[in-house]
XYZ file of C-alpha atoms in Angstrom:
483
model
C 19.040 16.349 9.879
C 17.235 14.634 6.838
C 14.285 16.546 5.300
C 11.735 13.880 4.400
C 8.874 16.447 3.478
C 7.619 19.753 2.604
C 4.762 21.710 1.548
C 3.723 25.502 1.454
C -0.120 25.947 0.418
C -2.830 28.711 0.314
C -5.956 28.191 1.854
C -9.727 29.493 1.867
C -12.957 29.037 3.998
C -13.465 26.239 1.190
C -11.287 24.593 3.175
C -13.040 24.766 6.414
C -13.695 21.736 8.374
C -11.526 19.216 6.709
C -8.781 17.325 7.105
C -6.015 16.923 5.048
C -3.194 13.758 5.730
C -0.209 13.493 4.447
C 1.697 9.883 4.198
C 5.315 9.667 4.467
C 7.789 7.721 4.673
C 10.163 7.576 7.698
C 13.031 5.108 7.351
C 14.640 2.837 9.364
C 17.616 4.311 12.744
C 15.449 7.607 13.021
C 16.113 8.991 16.622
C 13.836 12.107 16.613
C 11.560 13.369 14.202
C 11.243 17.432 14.057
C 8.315 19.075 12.572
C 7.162 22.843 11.691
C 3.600 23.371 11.354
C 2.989 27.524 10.496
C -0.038 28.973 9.174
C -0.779 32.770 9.481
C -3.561 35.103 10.060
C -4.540 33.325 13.096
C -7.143 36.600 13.628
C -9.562 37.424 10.995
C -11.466 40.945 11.345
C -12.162 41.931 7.572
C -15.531 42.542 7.480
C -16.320 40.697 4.009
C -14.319 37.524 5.201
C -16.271 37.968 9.067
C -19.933 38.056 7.371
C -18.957 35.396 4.365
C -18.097 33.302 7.936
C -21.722 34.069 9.694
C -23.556 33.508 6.992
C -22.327 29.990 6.178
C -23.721 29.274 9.804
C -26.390 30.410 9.550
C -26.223 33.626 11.249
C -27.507 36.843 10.516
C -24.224 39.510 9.904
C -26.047 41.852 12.302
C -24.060 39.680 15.096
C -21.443 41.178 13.917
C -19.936 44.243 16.317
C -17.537 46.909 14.986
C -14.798 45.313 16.204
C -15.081 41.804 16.005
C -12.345 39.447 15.367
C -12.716 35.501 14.677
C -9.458 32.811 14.414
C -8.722 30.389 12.212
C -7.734 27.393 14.152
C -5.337 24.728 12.446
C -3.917 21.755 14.053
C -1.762 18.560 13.591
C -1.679 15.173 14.869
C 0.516 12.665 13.933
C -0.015 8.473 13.344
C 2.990 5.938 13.490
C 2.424 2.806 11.104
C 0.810 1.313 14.238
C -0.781 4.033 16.437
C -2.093 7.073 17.454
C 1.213 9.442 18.213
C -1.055 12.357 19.617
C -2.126 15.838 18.713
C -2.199 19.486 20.331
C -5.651 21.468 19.917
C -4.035 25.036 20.823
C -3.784 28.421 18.578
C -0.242 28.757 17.654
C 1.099 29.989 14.656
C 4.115 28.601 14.757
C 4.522 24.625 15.801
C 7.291 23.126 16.829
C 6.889 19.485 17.305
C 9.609 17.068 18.470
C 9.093 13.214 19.087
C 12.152 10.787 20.083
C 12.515 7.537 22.119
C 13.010 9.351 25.427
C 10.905 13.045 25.087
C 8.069 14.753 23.086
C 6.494 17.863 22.660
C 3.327 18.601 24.825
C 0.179 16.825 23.208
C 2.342 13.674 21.830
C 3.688 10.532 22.853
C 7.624 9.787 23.277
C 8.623 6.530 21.767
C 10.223 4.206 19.114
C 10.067 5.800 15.929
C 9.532 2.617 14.256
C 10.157 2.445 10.187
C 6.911 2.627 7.592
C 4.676 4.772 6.562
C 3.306 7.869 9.035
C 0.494 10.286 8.981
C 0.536 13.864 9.311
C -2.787 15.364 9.459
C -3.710 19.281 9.372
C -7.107 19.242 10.974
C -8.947 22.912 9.602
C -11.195 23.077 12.574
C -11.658 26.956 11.340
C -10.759 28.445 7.968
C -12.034 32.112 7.917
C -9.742 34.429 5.686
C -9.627 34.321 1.813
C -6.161 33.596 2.180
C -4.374 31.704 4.900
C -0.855 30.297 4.069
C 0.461 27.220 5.656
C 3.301 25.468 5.577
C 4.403 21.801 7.226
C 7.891 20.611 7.251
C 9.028 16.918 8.661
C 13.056 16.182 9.286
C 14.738 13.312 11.167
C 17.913 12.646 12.923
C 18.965 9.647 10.688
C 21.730 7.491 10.169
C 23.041 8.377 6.708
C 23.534 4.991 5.702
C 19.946 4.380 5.984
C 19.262 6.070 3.221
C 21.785 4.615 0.317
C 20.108 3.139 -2.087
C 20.016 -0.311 -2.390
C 21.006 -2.675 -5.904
C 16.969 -4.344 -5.955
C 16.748 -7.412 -3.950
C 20.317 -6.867 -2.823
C 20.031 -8.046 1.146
C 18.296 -11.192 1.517
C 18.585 -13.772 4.197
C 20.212 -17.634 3.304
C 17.302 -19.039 0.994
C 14.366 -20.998 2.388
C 12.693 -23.671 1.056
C 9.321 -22.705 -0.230
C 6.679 -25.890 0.660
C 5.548 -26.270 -2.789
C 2.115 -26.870 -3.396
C 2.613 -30.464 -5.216
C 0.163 -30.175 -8.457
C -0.479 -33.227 -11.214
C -0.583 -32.112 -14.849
C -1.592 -34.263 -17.630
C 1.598 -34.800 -19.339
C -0.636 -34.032 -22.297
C -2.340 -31.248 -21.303
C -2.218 -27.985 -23.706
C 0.159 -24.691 -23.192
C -1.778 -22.353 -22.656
C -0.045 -18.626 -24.055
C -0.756 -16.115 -21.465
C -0.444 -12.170 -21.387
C 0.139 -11.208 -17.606
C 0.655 -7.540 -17.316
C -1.761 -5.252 -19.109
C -3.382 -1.960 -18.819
C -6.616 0.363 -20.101
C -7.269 3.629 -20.478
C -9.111 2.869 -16.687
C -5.117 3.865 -15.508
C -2.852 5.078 -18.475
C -3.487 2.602 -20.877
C -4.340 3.828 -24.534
C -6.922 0.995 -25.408
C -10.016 0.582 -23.845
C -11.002 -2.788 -22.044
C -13.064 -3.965 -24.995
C -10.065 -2.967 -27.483
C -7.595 -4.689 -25.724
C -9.760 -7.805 -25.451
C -9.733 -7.640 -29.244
C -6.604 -6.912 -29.827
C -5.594 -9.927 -27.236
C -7.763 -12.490 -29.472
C -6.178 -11.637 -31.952
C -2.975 -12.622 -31.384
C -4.154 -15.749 -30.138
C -3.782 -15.049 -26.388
C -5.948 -17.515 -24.326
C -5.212 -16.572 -20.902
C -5.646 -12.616 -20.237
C -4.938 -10.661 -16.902
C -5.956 -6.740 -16.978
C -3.006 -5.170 -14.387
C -4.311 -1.547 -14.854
C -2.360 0.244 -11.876
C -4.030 0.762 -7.793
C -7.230 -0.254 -9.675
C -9.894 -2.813 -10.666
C -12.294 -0.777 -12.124
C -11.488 -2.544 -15.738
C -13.244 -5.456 -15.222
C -16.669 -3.723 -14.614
C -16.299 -3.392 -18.841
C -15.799 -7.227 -19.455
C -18.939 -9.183 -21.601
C -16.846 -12.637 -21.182
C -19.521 -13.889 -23.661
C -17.911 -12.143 -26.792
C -14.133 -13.208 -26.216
C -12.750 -16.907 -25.721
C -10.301 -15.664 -23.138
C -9.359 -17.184 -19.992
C -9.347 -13.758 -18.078
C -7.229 -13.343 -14.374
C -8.041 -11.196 -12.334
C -4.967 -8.604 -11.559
C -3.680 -5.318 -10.747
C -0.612 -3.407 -10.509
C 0.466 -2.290 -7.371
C 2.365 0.739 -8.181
C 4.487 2.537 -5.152
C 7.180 5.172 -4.720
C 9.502 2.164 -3.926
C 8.464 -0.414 -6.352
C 5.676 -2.234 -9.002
C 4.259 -5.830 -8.032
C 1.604 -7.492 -9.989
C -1.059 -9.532 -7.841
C -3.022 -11.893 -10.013
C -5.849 -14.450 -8.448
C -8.427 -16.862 -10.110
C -11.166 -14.451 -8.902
C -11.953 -11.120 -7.385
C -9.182 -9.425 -5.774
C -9.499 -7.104 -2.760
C -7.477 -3.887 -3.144
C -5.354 -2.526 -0.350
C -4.483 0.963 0.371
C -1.346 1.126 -1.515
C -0.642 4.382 0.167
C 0.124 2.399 3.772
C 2.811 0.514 2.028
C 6.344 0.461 3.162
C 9.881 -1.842 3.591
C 8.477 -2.730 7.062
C 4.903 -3.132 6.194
C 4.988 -4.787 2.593
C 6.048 -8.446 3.680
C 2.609 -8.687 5.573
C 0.837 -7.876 2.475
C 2.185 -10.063 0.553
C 1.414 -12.952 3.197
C -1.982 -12.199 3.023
C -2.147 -12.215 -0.735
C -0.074 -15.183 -0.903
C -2.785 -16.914 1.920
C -5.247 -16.223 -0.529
C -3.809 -18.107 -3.602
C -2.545 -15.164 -5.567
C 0.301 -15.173 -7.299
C 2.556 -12.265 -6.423
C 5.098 -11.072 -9.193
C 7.627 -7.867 -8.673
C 7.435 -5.612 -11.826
C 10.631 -4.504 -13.896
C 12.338 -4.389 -10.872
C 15.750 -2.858 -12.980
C 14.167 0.092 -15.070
C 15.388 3.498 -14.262
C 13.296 4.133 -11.335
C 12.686 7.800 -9.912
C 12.569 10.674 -11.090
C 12.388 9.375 -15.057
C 9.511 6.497 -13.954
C 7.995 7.019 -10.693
C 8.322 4.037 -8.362
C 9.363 2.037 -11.506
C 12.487 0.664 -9.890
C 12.354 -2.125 -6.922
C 13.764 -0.243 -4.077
C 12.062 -2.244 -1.321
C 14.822 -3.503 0.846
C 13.434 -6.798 1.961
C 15.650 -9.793 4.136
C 13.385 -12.509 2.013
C 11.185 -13.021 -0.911
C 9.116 -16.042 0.638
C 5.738 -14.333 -0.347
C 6.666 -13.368 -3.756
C 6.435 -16.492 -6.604
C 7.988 -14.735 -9.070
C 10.220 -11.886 -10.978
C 9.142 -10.225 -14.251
C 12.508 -10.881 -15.894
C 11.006 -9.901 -19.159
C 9.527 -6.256 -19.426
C 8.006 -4.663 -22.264
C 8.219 -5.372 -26.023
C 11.259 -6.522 -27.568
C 12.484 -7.554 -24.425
C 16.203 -8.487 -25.515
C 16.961 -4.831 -26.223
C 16.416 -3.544 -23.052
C 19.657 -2.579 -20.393
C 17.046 -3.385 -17.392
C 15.475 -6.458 -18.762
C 19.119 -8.167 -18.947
C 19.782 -6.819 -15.190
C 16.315 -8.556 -14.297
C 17.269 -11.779 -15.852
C 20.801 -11.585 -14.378
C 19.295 -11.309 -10.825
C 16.851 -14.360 -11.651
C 19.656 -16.557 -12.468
C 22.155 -15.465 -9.423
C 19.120 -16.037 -7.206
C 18.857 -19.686 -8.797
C 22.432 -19.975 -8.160
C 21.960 -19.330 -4.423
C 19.417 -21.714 -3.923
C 16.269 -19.370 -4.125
C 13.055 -21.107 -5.908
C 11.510 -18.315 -7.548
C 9.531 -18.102 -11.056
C 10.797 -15.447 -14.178
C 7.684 -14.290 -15.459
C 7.307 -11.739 -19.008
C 5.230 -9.124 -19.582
C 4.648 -6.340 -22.311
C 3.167 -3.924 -19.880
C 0.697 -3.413 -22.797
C -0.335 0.046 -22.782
C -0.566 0.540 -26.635
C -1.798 -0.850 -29.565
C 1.363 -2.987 -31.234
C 4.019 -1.371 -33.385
C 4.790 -2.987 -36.501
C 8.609 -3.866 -35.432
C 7.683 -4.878 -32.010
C 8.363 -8.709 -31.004
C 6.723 -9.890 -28.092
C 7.395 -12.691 -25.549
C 4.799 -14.597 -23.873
C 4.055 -17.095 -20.996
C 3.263 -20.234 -21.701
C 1.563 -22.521 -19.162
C 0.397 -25.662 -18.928
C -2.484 -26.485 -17.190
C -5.080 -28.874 -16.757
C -8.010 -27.000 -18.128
C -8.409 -23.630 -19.025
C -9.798 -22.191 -15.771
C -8.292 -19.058 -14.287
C -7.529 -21.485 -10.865
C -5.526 -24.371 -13.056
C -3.670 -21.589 -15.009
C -2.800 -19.806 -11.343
C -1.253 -23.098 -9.824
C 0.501 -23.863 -12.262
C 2.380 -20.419 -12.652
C 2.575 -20.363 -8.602
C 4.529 -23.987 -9.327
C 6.695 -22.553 -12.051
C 5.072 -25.010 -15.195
C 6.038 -22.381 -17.478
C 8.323 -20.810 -20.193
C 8.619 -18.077 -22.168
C 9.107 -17.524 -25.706
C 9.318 -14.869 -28.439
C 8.804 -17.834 -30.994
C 10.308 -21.564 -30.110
C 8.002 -23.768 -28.180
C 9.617 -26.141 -25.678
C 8.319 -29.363 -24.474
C 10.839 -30.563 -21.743
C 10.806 -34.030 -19.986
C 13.206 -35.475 -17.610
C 13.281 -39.030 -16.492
C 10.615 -39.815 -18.558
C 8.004 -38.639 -16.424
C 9.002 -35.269 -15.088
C 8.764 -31.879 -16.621
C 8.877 -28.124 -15.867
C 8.062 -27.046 -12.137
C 8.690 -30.137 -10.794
C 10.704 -31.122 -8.034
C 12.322 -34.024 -8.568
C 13.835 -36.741 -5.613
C 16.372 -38.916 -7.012
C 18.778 -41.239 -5.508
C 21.579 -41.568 -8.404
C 23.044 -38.842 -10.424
C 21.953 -40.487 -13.830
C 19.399 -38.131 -15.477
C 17.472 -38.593 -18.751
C 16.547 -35.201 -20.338
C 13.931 -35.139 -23.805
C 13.353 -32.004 -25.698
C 11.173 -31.581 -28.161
C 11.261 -28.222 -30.161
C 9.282 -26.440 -32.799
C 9.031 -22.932 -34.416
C 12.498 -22.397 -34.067
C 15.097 -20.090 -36.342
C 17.676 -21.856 -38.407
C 20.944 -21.486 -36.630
C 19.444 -21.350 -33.316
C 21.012 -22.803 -30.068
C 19.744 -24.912 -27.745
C 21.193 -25.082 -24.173
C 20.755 -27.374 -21.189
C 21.704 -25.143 -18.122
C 22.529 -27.249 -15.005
C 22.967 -24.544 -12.175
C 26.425 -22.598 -13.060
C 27.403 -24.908 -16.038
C 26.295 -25.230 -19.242
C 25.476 -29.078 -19.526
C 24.424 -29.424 -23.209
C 24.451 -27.187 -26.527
C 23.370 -27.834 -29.863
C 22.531 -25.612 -33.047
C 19.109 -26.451 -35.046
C 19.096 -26.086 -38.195
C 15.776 -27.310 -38.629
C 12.012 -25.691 -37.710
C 11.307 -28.660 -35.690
C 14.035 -31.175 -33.136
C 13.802 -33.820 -30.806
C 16.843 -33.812 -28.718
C 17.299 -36.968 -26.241
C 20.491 -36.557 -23.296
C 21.653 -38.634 -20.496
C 23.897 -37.003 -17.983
C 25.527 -39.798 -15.684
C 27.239 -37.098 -13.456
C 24.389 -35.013 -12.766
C 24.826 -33.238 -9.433
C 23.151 -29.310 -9.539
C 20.135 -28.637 -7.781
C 18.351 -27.363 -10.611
C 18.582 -27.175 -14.814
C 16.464 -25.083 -17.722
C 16.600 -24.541 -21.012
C 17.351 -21.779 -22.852
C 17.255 -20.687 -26.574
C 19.565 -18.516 -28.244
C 18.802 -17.008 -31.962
C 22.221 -16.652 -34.481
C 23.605 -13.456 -32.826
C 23.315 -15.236 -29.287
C 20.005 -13.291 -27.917
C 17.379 -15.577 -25.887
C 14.527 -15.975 -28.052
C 12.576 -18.274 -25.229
C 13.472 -19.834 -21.545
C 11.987 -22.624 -19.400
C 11.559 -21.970 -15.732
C 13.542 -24.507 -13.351
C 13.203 -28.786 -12.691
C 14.499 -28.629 -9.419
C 16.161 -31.694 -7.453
C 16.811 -33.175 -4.467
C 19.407 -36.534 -3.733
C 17.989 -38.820 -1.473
């Protein structure tokens, strides 16, 4: 028997009438769920506690006979993810509920247990004495297995082509550097919205997204008149099983993060996803429960259809972080099996810079500076990021990052130009395992020109590597298909 929750509390007639819910999660193979419900006195007769009772009514305490005794009446129902499981109105002290595929207590409904998120709701009809203790326990007959923890994004289904929404950028259009995963004091942020605004200018950010977490609330503070800031929309979905950031060209509606589970999440995301948002999963590699609540991706899902990309890059100094090179790791096996999916950087900016920080940033081209260009081109992956070297990458002359490419020979024509770079630096042409290409700079500024007549990988990217071999910046993919 697996104990998935517990409480013990103390209550008073400040308590009376309400109802208190509790969501939990029950996981997957659960054949019977088992829950205690206690609370004690049921029968009240102090006087003080009878007349305190009266009063609040409305009554006079001359109602009140020598020997009269009220109850307290507490009782539970329950809620699967999908309905109404059933409820006992009886006085009983001590409630024993039991719910499986084939029987259930009186008052409830036998059935699947089905995976996700349930309710468990103590319904104070009548809370009399000063001090009323109650207790509610849930276990479950589970398989064991259910409940090992899972390597993030470790079971997925064969990849799926995504149908990519086909965008044209001006070859010439401007990179825009982005910021994509902020937060204010409106969640635990140390800057207020106005500071961070400031302190966003500058560093000459043009494209801003506030990602304060389960919350909004930020952008009631913006006065888009003082800043020159492209601002998204966004917010931080933060779980017991996971982070994703949701960003969207204009208001976003929240969800009640509280309903969200394995076998509820994928919907969610569809619906953002319908909507034009652009779905990343947070530092899904840092340490997770119990040092950072929910920091960890432990959502076990079969695909990642609905979700455009992973934040490979997490905090500042992003190279010096354990998780960070898991994250990036993942990315690239992922692009080795044949799954399309963005990286995407963040500092998950909660304070104001240190002077030894370095920070990467997303850099996206776009067609104009509107919050709607900026999102399609990060939903089409027309983006790289960079802790100093800026990368302009053409292939085939006409081609760049993000696209998907059809080509009927395995001649390809690959043009870099580079600038800001580190003396000593490395450039490398990554062509799905293999490393195609690598040269060192030695200069700020390159223009490398390649033709590969045996080109056969589904995908390449660039990467930059500093002297002691850390990436400094990254391109997202050029995809291809032979016709």
């Amino acid at each position: 028997m697996r104990e998935l929750f517990q409480i013990a509390m103390t209550l008073d007639e400040k308590a009376n009438q309400a109802h208190m819910t509790f969501h939990v999660e029950v996981p997957h193979n659960v054949s019977r769920l088992v829950v205690n419900f206690n609370y004690s006195p049921i029968e009240e007769s102090d006087r003080v506690a009878l007349e305190h009772a009266v009063l609040r009514e409305g009554y006079s305490v001359s109602i009140l006979e020598n020997d009269t005794v009220l109850r307290n009446l507490l009782t539970l129902s329950i809620h699967d993810p999908y309905k109404f499981r059933g409820g006992r109105h009886y006085f009983n002290s001590n409630q024993l509920i039991e719910i499986s595929d084939s029987e259930a207590s009186l008052g409830f409904e036998a059935g699947e247990i089905p995976a996700g998120v349930w309710q468990f709701t103590i319904h104070n009809h009548a809370c009399l004495s000063p001090n009323i203790k109650c207790d509610l326990k849930i276990q479950a007959e589970v398989e064991e297995s259910a409940f090992s923890r899972e390597v993030p994004l470790a079971q997925l289904r064969e990849p799926k082509k995504k149908i990519v929404k086909t965008i044209q950028v001006d070859k010439n259009a401007p990179w825009v550097k982005a910021e994509l995963h902020t937060h204010t004091v409106h969640s635990d942020g140390n800057q207020t919205t106005e500071q961070l605004l400031t302190a966003a200018e500058q560093e000459g950010i043009h494209c801003l997204s506030i990602t304060d977490h389960n919350t909004t609330s930020a952008y009631q503070d913006l006065q888009l008149n003082q800043h020159n800031l492209t601002m998204l929309q966004g917010v931080e979905y933060t779980t017991f099983y996971g982070h994703f950031l949701v960003h969207h060209a204009e208001n976003i509606p929240l969800n009640n993060w509280t309903h969200l589970s394995s076998s509820s999440l994928q919907a969610l995301l569809q619906q953002l996803q319908n909507n034009n948002a652009l779905i990343t999963i947070a530092h899904p590699f840092d340490m997770g429960n119990p040092f950072c609540t929910g920091c960890q991706w432990n959502y076990v899902l079969d695909h990642i259809n609905h979700i455009d990309a992973i934040e490979v890059w997490n905090g500042p100094s992003p190279t010096s972080s354990l998780s960070n090179l898991d994250a990036y790791a993942k990315w690239t096996h992922l692009l080795q099996q044949g799954y399309e999916i963005q990286a995407s950087c963040g500092r998950d900016w909660h304070n104001p810079m240190g002077q030894d920080e370095q920070c990467a940033y997303m850099f996206v081209q776009a067609n104009d500076a509107s919050a709607a260009s900026i999102i399609d081109s990060l939903k089409y992956g027309r983006s790289y990021i960079s802790m100093g070297p800026r990368i302009e990458l053409t292939v085939n002359q006409r081609f760049s990052i993000g696209d998907h490419i059809r080509i009927t020979d395995h001649r390809l024509q690959i043009s870099l130009i580079l600038s800001n770079m580190e003396s000593s630096s490395h450039v490398c042409i990554i062509a799905g395992e293999r490393l195609l290409y690598e040269k060192e700079v030695m200069d700020s500024e390159m223009v490398i020109d390649y033709i590969s007549d045996d080109f056969t990988e589904n995908y390449l990217r660039i990467e930059i590597k500093n002297k002691v071999g850390d990436i400094t910046a990254f391109t997202n993919p050029v995809y291809f298909q032979y016709v």
